[in-house]
Short mmCIF file of C-alpha atoms and ligand atoms in Angstrom, two decimals:
data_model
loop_
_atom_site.label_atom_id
_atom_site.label_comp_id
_atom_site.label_asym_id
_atom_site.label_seq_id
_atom_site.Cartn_x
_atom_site.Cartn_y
_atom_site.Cartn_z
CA UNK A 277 -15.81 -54.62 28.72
CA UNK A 278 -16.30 -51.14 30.98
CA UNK A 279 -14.77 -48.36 29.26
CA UNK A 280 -12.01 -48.58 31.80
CA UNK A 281 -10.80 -51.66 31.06
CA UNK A 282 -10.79 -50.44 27.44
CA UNK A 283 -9.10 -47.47 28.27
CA UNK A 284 -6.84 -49.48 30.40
CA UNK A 285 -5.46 -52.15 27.62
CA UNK A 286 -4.79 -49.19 24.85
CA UNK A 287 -2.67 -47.11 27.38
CA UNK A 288 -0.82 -50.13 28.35
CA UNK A 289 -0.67 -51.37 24.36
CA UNK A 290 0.30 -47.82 23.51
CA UNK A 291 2.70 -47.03 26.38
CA UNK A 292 4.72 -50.25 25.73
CA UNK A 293 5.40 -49.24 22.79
CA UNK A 294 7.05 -45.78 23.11
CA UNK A 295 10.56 -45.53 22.88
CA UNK A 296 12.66 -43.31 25.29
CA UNK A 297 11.77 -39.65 24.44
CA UNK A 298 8.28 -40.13 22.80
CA UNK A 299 5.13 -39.59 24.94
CA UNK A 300 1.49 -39.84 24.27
CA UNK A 301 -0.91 -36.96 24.15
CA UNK A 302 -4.17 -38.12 24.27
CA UNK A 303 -6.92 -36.18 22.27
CA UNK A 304 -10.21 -35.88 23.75
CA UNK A 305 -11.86 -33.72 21.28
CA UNK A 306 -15.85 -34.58 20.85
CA UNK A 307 -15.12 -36.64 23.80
CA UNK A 308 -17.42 -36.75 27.00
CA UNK A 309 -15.57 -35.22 30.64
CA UNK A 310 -16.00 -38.72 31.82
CA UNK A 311 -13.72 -40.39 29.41
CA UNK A 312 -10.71 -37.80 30.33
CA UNK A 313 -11.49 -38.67 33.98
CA UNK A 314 -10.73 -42.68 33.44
CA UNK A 315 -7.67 -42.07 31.64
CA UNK A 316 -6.49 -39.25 34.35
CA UNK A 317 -7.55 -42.29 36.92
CA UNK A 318 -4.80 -44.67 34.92
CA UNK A 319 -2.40 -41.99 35.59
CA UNK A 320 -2.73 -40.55 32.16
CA UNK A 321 -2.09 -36.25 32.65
CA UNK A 322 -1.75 -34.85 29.10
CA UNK A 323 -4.94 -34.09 27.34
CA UNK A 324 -5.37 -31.92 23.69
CA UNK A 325 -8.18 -30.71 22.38
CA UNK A 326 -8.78 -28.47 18.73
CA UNK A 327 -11.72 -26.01 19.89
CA UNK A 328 -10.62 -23.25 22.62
CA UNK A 329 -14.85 -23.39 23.59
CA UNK A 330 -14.55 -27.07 23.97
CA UNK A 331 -11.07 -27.20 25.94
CA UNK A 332 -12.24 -24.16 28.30
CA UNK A 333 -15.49 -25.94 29.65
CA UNK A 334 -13.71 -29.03 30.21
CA UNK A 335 -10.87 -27.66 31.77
CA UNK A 336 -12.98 -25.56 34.21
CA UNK A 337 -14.82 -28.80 35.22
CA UNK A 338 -11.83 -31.13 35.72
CA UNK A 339 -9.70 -28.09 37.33
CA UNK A 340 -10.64 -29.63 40.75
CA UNK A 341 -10.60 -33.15 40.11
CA UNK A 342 -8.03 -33.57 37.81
CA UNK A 343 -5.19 -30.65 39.30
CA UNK A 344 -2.00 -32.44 37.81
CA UNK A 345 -3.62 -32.31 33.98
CA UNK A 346 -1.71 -30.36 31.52
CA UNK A 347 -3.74 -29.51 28.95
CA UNK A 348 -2.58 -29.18 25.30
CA UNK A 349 -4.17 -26.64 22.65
CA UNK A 350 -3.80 -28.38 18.82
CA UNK A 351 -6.34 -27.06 16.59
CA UNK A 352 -6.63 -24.14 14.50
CA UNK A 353 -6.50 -21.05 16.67
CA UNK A 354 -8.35 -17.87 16.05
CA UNK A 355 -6.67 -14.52 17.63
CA UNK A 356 -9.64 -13.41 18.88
CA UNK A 357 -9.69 -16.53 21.15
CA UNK A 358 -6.20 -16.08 22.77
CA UNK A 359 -7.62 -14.21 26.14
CA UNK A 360 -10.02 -17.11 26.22
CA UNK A 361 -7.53 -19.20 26.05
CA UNK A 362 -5.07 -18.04 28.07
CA UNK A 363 -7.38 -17.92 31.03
CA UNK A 364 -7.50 -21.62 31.08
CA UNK A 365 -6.52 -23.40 33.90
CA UNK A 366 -3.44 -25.86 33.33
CA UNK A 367 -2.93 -24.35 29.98
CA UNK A 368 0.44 -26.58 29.19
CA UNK A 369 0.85 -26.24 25.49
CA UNK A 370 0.24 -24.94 22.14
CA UNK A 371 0.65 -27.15 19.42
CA UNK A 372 -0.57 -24.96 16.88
CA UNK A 373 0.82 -21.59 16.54
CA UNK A 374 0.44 -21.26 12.62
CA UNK A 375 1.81 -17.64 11.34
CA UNK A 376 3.70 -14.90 12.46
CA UNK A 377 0.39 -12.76 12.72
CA UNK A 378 -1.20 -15.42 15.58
CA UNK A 379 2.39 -15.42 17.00
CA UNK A 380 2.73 -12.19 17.15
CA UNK A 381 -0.74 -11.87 19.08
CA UNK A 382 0.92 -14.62 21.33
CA UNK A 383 3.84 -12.32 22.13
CA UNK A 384 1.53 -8.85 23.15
CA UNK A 385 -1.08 -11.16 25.32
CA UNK A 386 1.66 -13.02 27.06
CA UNK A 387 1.16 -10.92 30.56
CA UNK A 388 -2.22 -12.06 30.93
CA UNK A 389 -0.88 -16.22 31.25
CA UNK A 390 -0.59 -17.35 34.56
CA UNK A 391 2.19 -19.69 34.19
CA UNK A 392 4.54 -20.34 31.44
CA UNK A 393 2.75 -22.13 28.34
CA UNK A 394 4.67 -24.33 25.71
CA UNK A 395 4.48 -23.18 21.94
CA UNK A 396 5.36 -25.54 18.98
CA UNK A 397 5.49 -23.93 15.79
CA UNK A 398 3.40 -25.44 13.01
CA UNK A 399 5.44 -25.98 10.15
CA UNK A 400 3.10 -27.29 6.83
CA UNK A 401 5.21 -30.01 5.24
CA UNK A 402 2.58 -31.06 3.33
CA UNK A 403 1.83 -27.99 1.52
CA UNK A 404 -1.93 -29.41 1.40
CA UNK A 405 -3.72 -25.83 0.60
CA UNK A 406 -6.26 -26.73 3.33
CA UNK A 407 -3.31 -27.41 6.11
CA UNK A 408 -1.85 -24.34 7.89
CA UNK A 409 1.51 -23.64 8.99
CA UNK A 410 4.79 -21.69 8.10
CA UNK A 411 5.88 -22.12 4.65
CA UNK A 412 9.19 -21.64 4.78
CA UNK A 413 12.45 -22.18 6.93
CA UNK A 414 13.04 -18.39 7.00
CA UNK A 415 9.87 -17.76 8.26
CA UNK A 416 10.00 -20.47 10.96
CA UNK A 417 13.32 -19.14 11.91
CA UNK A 418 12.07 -15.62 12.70
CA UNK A 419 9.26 -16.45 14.48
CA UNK A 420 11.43 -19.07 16.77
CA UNK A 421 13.82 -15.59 16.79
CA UNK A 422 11.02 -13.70 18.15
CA UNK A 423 9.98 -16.72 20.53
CA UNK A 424 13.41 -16.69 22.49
CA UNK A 425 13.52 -14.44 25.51
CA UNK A 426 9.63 -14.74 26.24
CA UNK A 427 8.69 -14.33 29.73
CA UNK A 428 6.05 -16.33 29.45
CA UNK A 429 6.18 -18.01 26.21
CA UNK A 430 8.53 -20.83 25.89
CA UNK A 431 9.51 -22.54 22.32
CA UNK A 432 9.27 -25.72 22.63
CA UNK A 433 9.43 -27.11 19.13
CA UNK A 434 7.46 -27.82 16.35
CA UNK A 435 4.34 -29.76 14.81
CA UNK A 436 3.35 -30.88 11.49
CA UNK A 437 0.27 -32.91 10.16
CA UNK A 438 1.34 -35.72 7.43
CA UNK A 439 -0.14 -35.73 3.87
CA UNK A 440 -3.82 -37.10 4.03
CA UNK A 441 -4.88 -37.07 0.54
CA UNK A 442 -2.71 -39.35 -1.36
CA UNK A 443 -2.13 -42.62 -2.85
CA UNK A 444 1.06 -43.25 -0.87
CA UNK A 445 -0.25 -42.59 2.38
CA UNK A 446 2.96 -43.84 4.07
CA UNK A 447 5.65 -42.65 2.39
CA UNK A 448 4.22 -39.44 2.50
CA UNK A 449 3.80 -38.95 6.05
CA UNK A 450 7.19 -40.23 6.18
CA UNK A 451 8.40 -37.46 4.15
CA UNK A 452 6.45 -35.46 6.46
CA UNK A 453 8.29 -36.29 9.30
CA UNK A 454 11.80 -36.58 8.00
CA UNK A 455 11.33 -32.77 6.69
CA UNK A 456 9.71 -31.44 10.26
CA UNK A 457 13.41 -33.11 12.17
CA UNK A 458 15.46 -31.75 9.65
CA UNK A 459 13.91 -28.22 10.27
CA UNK A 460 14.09 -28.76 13.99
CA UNK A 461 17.60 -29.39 13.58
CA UNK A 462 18.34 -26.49 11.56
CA UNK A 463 16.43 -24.66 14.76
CA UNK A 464 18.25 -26.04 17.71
CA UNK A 465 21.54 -25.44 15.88
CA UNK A 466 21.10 -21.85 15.16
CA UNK A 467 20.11 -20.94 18.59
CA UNK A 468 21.64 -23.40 20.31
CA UNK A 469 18.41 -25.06 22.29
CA UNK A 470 16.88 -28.22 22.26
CA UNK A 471 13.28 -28.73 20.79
CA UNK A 472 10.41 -31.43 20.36
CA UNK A 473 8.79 -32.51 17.60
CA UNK A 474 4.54 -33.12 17.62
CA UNK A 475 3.68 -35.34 14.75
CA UNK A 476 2.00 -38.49 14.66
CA UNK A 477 -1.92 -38.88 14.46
CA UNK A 478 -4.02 -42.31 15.06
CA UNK A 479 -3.73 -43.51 11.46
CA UNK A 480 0.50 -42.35 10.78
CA UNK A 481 1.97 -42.49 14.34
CA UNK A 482 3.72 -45.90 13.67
CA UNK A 483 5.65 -44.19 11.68
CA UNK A 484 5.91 -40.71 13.61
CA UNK A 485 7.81 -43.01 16.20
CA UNK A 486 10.07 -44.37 13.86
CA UNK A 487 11.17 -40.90 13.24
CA UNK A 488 11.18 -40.08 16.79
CA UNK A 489 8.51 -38.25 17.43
CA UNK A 490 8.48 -36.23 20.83
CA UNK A 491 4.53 -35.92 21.03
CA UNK A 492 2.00 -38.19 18.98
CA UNK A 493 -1.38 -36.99 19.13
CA UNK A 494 -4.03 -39.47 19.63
CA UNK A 495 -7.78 -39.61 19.63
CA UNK A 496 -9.66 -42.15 17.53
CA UNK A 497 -7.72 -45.18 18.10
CA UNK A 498 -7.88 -44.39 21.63
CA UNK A 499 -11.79 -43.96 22.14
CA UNK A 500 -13.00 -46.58 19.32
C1 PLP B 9 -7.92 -34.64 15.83
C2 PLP B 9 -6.48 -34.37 15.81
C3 PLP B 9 -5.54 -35.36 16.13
C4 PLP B 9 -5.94 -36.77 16.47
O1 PLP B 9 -6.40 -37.43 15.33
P1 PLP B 9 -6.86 -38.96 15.34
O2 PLP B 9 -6.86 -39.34 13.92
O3 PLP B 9 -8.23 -38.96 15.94
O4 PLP B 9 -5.89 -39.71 16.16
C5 PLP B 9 -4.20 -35.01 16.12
N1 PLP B 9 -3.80 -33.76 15.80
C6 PLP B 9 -4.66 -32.79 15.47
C7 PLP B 9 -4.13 -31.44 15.12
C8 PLP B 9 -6.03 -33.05 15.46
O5 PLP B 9 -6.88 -32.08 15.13
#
């Protein structure tokens, strides 16, 4: 089989499966320019990648062939890489805005963004030492507070990794999830918007979509 017609049978496996409201990000970290290309030739457009390096020189090679892409940012992001980042064309999201400190670097840079970029705030359900994200639901709150009324900056919702290093892998990332939507909800009734959730990885999303994920992230099970 080409990769194409590899590529082709796990979008359709994959897309049949989404319920109304969830959609597929596909994760092309480590992955070659080439691969992004097929899937963006099936009529795939939303793309993440983890290193702001990585995602710029792919983005600046697929800004001409691929102009409807939306790219998403999900890894760990460093403040001294925002201007980097924000210089990247079809910038659509930022899955992993991790502390008030990062967010508040968000917030001064915003000017230099060409178009309106998504942020999801990471919230760490799994309180995994090794995981980042807000702690608590008063700190989420106030940097969701500071969010609103962004030129530039839109909240868009939130995004939480399930537990990896357990014996109960399921239930666990379950608990994940159920915590993440009960936060969201919290969020959208205090300020009266609606938000997304991003949770959901290659090995958990199963049951990301029974809990109505907005945004599962995929990379291995679509490339392997
Ligand atoms: C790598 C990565 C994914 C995708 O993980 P897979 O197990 O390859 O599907 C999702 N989210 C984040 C934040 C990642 O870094």
């Amino acid at each position: 089989m080409t990769n194409k017609e590899k590529f082709e049978k796990k979008l359709s496996e994959i897309t049949h499966k989404l319920p109304a409201g969830s959609k597929l990000l596909i994760v092309s970290k480590t992955r070659p320019q080439s691969d992004i290309e097929i899937y963006y030739a099936l009529g795939h457009r939303d793309f993440g990648e983890n290193r702001v390096q990585e995602l710029e020189e792919k983005a600046l090679a697929l800004k001409d062939k691929c102009p409807e892409i939306r790219w998403h940012m999900i890894g760990h992001l460093q403040s001294n890489k925002i201007n980097a980042l924000f210089k990247i064309p079809h910038l659509y999201a930022i899955h992993s805005v991790h502390d008030r400190d990062l967010l508040d670097q968000l917030i001064k840079a915003q000017g230099k963004l060409s178009s309106p970029v998504n942020i999801f705030l990471q919230y760490n359900t799994s309180k995994e030492a090794e995981k980042s994200g807000f702690e608590t639901y008063t700190d989420l709150k106030m940097a969701a507070n500071a969010l609103i009324k962004n030129e530039k900056l839109n909240l868009a919702g939130v995004m939480t990794m399930g537990t990896l290093r357990t014996d109960h892998f399921e239930a666990e990332a379950r608990r994940c999830f159920e915590e993440l939507n009960v936060e969201k909800c919290k969020l959208e009734a205090e300020y009266g918007v609606r938000l997304e959730t991003s949770m959901g990885m290659s090995q958990d999303y199963q049951i990301a979509l029974e809990e109505k994920s907005n945004w599962i992230r995929l990379g291995t099970m679509m490339f392997t």
